[in-house]
mmCIF file of C-alpha atoms and ligand atoms in Angstrom:
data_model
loop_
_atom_site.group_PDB
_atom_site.id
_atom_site.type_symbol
_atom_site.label_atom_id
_atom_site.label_comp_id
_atom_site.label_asym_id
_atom_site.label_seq_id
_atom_site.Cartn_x
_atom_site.Cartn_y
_atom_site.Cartn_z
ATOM 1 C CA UNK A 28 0.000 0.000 0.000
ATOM 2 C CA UNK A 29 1.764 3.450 -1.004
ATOM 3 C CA UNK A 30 0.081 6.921 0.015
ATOM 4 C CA UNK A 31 0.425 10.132 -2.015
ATOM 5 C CA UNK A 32 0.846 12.739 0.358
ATOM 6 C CA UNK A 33 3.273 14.131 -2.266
ATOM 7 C CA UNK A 34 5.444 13.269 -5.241
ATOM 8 C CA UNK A 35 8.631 12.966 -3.754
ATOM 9 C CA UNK A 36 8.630 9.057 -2.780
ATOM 10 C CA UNK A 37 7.753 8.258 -5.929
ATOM 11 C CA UNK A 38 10.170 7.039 -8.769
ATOM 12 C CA UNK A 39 10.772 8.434 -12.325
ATOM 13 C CA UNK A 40 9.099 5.202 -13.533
ATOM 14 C CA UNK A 41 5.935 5.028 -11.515
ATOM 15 C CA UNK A 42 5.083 8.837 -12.748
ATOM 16 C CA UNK A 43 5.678 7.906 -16.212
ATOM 17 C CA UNK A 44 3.341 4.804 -15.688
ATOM 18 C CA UNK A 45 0.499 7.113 -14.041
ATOM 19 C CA UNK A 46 0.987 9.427 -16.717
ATOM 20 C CA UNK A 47 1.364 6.815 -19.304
ATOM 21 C CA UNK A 48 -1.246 5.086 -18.178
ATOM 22 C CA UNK A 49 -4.158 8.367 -17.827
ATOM 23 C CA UNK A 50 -3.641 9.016 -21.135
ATOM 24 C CA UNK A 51 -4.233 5.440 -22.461
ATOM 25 C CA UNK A 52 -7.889 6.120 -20.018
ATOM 26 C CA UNK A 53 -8.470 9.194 -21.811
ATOM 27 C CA UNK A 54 -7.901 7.923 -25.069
ATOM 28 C CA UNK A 55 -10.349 4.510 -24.663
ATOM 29 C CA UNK A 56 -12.611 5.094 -21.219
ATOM 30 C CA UNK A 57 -14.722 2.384 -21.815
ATOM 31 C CA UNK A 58 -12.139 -0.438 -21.524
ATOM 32 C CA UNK A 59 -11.813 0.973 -18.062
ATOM 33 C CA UNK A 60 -15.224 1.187 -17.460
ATOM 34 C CA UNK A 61 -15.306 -1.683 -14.438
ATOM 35 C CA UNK A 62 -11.536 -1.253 -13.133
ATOM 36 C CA UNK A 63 -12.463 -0.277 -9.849
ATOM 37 C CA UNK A 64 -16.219 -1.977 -9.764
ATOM 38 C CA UNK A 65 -17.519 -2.333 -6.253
ATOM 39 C CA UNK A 66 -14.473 -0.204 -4.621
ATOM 40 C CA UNK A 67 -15.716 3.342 -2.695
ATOM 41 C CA UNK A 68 -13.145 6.111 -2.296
ATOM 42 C CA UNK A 69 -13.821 8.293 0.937
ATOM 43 C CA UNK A 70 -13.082 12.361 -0.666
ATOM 44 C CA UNK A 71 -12.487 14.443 2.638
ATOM 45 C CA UNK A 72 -12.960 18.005 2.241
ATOM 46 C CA UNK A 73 -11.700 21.243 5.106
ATOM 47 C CA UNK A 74 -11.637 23.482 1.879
ATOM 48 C CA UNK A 75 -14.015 24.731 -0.975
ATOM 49 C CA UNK A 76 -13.310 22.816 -4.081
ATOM 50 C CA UNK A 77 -14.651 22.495 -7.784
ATOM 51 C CA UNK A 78 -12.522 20.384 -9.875
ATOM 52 C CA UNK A 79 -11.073 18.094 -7.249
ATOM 53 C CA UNK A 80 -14.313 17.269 -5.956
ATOM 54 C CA UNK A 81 -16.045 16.846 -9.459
ATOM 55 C CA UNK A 82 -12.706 15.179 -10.769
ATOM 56 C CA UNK A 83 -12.617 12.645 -8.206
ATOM 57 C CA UNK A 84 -16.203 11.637 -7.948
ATOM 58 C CA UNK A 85 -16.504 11.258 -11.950
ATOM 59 C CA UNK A 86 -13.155 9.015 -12.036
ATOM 60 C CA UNK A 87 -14.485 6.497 -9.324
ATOM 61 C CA UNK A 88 -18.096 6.570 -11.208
ATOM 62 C CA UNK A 89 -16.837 5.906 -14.770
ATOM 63 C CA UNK A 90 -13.958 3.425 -13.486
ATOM 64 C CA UNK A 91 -16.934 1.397 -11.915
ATOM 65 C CA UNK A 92 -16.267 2.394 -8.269
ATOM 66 C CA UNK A 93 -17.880 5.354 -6.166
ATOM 67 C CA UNK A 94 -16.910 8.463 -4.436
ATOM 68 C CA UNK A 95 -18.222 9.318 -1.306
ATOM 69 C CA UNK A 96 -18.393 13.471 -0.901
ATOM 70 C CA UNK A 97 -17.236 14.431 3.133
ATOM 71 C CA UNK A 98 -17.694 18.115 4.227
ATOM 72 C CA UNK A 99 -15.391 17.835 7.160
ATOM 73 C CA UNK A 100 -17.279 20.903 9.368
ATOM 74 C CA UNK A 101 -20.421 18.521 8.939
ATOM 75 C CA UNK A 102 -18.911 15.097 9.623
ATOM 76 C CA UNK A 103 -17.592 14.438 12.992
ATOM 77 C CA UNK A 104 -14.164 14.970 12.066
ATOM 78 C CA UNK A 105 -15.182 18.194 13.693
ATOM 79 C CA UNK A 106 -16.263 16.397 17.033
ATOM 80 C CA UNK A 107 -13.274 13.853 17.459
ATOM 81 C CA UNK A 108 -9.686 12.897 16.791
ATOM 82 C CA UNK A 109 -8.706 12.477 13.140
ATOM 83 C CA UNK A 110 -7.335 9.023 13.983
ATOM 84 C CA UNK A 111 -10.344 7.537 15.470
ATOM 85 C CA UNK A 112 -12.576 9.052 12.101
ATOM 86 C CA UNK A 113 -10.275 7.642 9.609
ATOM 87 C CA UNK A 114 -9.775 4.253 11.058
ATOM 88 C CA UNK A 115 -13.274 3.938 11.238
ATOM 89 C CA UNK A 116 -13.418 5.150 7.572
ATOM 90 C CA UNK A 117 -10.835 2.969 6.361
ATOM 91 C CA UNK A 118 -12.978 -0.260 7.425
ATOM 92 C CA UNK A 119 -15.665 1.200 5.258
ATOM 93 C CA UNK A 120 -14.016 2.342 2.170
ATOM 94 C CA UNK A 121 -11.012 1.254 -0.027
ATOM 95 C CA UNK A 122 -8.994 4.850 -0.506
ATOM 96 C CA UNK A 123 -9.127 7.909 0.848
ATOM 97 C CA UNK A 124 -8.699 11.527 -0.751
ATOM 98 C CA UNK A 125 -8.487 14.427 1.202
ATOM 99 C CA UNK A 126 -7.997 18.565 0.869
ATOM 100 C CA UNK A 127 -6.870 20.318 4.349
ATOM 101 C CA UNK A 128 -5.897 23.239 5.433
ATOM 102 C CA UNK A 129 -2.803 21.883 6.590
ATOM 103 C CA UNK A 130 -0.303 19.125 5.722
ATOM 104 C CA UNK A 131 -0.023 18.143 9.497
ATOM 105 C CA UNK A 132 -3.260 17.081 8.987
ATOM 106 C CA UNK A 133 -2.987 14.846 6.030
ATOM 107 C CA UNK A 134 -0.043 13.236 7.947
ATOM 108 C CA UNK A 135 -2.500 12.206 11.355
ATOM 109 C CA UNK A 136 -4.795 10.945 8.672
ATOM 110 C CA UNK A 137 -1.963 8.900 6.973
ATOM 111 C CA UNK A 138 -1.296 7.470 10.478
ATOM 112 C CA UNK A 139 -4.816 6.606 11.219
ATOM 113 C CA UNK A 140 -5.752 4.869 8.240
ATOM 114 C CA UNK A 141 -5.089 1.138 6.499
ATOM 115 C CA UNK A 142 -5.901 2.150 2.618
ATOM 116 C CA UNK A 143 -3.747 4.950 0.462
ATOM 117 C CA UNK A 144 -4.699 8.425 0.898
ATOM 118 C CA UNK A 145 -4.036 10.798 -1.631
ATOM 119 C CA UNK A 146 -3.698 14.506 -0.465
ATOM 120 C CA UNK A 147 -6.155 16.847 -2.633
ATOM 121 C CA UNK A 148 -4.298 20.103 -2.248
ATOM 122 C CA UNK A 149 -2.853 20.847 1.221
ATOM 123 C CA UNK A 150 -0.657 24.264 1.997
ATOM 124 C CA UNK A 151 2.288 22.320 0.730
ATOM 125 C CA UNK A 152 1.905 20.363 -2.300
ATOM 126 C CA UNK A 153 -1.128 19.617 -4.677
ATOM 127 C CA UNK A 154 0.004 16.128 -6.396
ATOM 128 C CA UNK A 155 -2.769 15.913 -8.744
ATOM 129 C CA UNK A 156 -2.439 19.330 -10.277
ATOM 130 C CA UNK A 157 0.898 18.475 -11.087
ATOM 131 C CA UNK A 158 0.367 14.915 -12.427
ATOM 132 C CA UNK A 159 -2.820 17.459 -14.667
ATOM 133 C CA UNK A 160 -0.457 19.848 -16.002
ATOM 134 C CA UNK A 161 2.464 17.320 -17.064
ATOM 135 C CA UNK A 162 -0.343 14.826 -18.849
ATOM 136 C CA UNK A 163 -1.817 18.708 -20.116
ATOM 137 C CA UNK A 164 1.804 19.179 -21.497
ATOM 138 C CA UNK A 165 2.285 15.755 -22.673
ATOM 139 C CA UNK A 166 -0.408 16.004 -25.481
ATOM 140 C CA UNK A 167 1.499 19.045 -27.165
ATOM 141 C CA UNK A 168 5.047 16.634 -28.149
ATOM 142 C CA UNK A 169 8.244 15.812 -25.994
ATOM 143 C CA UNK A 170 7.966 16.990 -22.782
ATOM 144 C CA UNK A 171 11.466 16.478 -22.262
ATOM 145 C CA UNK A 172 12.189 19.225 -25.045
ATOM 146 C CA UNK A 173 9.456 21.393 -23.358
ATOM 147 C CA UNK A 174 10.067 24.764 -21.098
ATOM 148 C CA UNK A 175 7.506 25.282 -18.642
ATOM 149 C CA UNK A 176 7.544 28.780 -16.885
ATOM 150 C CA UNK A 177 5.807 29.081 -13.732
ATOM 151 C CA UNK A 178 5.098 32.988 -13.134
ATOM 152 C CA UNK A 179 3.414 34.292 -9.518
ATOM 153 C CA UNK A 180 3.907 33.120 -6.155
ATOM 154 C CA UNK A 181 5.865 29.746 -5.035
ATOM 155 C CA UNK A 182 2.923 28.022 -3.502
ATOM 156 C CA UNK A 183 1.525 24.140 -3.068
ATOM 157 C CA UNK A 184 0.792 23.993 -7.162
ATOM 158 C CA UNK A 185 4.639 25.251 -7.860
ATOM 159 C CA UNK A 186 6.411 23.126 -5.231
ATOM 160 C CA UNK A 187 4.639 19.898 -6.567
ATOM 161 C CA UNK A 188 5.254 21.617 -10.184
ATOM 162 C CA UNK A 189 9.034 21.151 -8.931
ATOM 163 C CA UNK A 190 8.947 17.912 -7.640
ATOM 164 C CA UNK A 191 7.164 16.328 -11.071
ATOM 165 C CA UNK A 192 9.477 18.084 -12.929
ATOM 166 C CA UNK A 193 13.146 17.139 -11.712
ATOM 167 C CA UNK A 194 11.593 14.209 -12.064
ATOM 168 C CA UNK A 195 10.925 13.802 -14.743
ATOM 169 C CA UNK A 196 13.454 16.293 -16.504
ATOM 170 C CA UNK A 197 11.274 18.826 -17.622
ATOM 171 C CA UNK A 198 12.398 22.427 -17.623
ATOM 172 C CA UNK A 199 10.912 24.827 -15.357
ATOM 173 C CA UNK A 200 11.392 27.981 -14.264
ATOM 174 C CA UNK A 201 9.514 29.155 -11.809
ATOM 175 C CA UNK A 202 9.272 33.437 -12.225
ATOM 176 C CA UNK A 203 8.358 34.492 -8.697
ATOM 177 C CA UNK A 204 9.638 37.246 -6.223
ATOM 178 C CA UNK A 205 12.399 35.822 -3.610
ATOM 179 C CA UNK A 206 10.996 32.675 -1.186
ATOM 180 C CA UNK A 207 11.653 33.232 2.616
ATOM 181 C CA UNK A 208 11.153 30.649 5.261
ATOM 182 C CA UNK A 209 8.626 31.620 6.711
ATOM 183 C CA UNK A 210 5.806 31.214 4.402
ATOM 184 C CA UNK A 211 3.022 29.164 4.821
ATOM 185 C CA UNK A 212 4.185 26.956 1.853
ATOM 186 C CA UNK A 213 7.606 26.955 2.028
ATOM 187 C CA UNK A 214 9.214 23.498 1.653
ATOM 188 C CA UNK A 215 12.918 22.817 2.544
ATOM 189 C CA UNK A 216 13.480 20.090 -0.249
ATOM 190 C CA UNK A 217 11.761 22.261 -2.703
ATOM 191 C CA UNK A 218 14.362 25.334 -2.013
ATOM 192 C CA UNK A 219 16.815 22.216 -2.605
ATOM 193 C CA UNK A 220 15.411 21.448 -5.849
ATOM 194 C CA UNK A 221 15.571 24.601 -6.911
ATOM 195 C CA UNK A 222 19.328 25.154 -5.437
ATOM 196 C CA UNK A 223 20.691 22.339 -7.186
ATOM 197 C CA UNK A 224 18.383 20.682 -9.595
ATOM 198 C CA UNK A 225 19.425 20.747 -14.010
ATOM 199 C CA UNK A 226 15.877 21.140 -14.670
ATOM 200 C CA UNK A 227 14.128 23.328 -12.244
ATOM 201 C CA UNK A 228 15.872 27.175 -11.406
ATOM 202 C CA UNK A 229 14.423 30.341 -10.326
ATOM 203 C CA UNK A 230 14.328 34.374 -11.634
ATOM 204 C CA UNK A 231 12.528 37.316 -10.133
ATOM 205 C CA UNK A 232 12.485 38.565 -13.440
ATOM 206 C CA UNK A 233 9.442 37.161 -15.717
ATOM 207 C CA UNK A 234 10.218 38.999 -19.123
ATOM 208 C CA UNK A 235 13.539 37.203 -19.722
ATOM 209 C CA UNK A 236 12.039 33.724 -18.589
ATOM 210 C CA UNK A 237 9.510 33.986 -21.052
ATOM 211 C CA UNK A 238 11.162 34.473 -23.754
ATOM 212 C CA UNK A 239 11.847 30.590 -24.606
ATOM 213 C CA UNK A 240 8.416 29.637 -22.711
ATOM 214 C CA UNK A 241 6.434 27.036 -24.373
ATOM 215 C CA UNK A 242 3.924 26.608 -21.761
ATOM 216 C CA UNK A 243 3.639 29.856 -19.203
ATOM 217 C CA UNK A 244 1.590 28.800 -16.388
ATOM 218 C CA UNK A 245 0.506 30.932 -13.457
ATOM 219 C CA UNK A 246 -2.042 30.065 -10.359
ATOM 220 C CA UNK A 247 -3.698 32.557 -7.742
ATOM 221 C CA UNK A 248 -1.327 34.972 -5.994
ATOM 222 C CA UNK A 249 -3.842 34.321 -2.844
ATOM 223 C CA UNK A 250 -4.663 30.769 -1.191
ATOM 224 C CA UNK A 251 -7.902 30.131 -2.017
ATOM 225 C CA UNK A 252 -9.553 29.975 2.251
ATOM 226 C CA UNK A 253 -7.826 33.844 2.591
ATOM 227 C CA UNK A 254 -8.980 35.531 -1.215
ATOM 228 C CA UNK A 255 -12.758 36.711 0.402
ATOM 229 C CA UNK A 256 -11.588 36.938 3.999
ATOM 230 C CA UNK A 257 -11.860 40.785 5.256
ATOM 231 C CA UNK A 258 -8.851 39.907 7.819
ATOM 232 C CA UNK A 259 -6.451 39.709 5.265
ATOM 233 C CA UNK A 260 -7.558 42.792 2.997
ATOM 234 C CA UNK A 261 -4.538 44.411 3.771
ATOM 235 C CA UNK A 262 -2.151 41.632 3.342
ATOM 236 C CA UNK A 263 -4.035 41.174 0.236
ATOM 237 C CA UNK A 264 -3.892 44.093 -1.056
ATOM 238 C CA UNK A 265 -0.129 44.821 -0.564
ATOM 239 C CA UNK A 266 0.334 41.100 -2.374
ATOM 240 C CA UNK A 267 -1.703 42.352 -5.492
ATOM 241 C CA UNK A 268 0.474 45.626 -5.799
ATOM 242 C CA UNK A 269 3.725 43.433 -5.572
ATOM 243 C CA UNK A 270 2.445 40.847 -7.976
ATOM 244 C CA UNK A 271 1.534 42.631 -10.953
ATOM 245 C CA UNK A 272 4.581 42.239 -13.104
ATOM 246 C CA UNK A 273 3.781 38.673 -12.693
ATOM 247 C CA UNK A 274 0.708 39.523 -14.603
ATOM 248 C CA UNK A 275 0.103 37.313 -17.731
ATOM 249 C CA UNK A 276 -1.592 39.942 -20.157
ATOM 250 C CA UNK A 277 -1.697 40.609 -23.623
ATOM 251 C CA UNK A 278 1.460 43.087 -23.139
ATOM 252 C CA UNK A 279 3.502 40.406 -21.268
ATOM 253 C CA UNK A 280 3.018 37.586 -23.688
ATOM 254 C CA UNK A 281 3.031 40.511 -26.751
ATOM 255 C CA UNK A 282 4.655 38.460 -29.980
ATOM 256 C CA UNK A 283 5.022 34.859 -27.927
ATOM 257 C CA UNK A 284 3.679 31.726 -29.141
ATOM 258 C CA UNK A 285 3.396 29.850 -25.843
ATOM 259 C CA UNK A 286 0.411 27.825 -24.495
ATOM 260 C CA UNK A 287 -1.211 29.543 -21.169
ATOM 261 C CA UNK A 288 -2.176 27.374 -18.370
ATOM 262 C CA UNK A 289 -4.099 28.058 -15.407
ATOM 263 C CA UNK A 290 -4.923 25.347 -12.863
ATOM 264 C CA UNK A 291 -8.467 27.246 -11.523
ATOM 265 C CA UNK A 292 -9.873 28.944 -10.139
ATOM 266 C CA UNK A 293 -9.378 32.304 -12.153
ATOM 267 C CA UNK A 294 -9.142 35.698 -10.098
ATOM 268 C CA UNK A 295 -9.389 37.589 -13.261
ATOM 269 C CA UNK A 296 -7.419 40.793 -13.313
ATOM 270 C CA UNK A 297 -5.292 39.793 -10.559
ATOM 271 C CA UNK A 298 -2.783 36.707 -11.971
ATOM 272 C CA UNK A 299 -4.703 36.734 -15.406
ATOM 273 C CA UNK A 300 -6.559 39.134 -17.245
ATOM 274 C CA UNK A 301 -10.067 37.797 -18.821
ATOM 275 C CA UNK A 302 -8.497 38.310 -22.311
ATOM 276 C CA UNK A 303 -5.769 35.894 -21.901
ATOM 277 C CA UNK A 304 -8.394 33.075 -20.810
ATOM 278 C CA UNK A 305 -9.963 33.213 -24.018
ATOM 279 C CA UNK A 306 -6.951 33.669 -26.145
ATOM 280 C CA UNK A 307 -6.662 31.124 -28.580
ATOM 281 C CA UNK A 308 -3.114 30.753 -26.786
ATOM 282 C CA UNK A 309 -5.034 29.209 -23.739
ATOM 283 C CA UNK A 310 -5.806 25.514 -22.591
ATOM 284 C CA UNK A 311 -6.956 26.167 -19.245
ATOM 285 C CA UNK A 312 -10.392 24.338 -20.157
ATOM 286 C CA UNK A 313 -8.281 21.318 -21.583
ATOM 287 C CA UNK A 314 -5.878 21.389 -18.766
ATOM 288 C CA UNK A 315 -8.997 21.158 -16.247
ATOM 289 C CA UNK A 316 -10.775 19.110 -18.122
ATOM 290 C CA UNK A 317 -7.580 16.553 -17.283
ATOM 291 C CA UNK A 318 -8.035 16.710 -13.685
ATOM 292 C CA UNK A 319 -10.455 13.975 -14.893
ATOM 293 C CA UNK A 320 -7.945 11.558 -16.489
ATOM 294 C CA UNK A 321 -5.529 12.205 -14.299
ATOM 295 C CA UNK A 322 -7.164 11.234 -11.746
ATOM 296 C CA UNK A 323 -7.908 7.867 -13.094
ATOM 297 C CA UNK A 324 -4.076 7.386 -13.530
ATOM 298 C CA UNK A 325 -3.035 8.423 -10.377
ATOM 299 C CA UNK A 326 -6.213 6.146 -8.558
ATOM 300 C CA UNK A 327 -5.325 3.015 -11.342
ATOM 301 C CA UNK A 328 -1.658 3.241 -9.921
ATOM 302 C CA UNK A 329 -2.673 3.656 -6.127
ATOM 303 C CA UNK A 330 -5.649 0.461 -6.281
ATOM 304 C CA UNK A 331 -2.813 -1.465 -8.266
ATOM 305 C CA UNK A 332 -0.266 -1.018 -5.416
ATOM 306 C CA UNK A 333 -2.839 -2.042 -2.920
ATOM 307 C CA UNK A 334 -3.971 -4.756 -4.577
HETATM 308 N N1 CP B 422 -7.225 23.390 -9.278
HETATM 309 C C1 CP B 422 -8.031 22.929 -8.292
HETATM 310 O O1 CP B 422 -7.579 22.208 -7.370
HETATM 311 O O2 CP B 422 -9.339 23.288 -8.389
HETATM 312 P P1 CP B 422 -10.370 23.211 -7.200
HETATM 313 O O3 CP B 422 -9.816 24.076 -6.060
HETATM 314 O O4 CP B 422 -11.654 23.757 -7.728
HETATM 315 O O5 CP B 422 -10.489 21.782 -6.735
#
């Protein structure tokens, strides 16, 4: 049995597979239609979600199996210890999925439970985005030809961004303003990635990085629980004002033939401005639309290892 609370423990060979492997579900669904007939995945929720949610549940109905939607603040995760809930849920289901707040979290249900759990966006890392945007990238040639450049904040979608990619040799560069430790996502083997990795480096400066872009990517400058809190209006506002260069707009990618890629949701005028969503440049639709089939990779590979 093998969890995915990230991408790190997993081998340059077992991504390829999942990847490999999503793309053959994409391309012929039906064959897969009873893979994971009679199995119920558990999809734990602390945070608001669209696409994991609707990915999830859709994978486990047209593999055959069925998701099971938990809003954490009305289960009684809210009443009792996370290890006590997920033990009992692991008796009743066959995988888990979760989104939390925080990674700590994940790790107590980890602990706590005898199937995989797969972590659906935490501070730290978001797996499945990742896994997305690679299989996203995959269906325009050789990703290992490909330059992917990540322009914003460094967040949970550009750590795990990092992570896939060292792995699997893809280029990035990720164009964000200077990392300090005490951010809510920062990640010490990330930083070391980034130190020290061929593939993966780092530039404050987004115009340069660009330049040889054939995928620019960018994702909310604001986690998703703070963007409508009135607490942080300050904070926020102060981010927004330090972000804009970061802004992909039809100045920024003037002349450039790149692909844009969003992972959603879209604060538009803030990361992205509304035109550059419905360029013909864009594949945010496709790329969310993948959440789908990579999800059925990702939960093929995880039943196989339990199996
Ligand atoms: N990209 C993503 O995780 O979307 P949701 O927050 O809607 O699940």
């Amino acid at each position: 049995m093998r969890h995915i609370p990230n991408l790190k423990d997993l081998t340059t060979a077992e991504l390829e597979s999942i990847l490999a492997k999503a793309a053959e579900i994409k391309a012929n669904p039906q064959e897969f239609r009873d893979l994971l007939q009679g199995e119920s995945l558990a999809m734990i929720f602390q945070k608001t979600s669209t696409r994991t949610r609707v990915s999830f549940e859709v994978a486990m109905t047209e593999l055959g199996g069925h998701g099971i939607y938990i809003d954490w603040q009305t289960s009684n995760f809210v009443l009792s210890g996370i290890e006590y809930e997920t033990e009992y849920l692991s008796r009743n289901v066959s995988c888990i999925m979760a989104r939390l707040l925080y990674h700590s979290d994940l790790t107590k249900i980890i602990a706590g439970s005898q199937v995989p759990v797969i972590n659906g966006c935490c501070e730290l890392y978001h797996p499945c985005q990742a896994l997305t945007d690679v299989l996203t990238m995959m269906e325009y040639g050789d990703i290992s030809s490909a330059h992917l450049v990540y322009l914003g904040v460094q967040n949970n979608v550009s750590n795990s961004l990092s992570i896939l990619c060292d792995k699997l040799g893809i280029k990035l560069t990720l164009a964000t303003p200077e990392v300090t430790d005490n951010g809510e996502s920062f990640d010490i083997d990330v930083q070391e990635i980034i130190r020290s990795s061929s593939f993966v480096n780092h530039t404050t400066e987004p115009r340069d990085a660009i330049q040889t872009a054939d995928f620019v990517y960018t994702d909310t400058w604001i986690d998703m629980q703070y963007f409508n809190d009135p607490a942080h209006e300050t904070e926020k506002r102060a981010k927004l004002e330090q972000m804009m260069p970061y802004q992909i707009n039809a100045e920024l990618l003037n002349g450039l033939s790149c692909k844009i890629m969003h992972d959603m949701p879209i604060h538009d005028g803030f990361e992205i401005t509304p035109d550059m969503v419905r360029d013909p440049r864009a594949i945010i639709f496709q790329q969310a639309e993948n959440r789908l089939h990579a999800q059925k990779g990702l939960l093929w590979w995880v039943y196989q290892q339990a199996s």
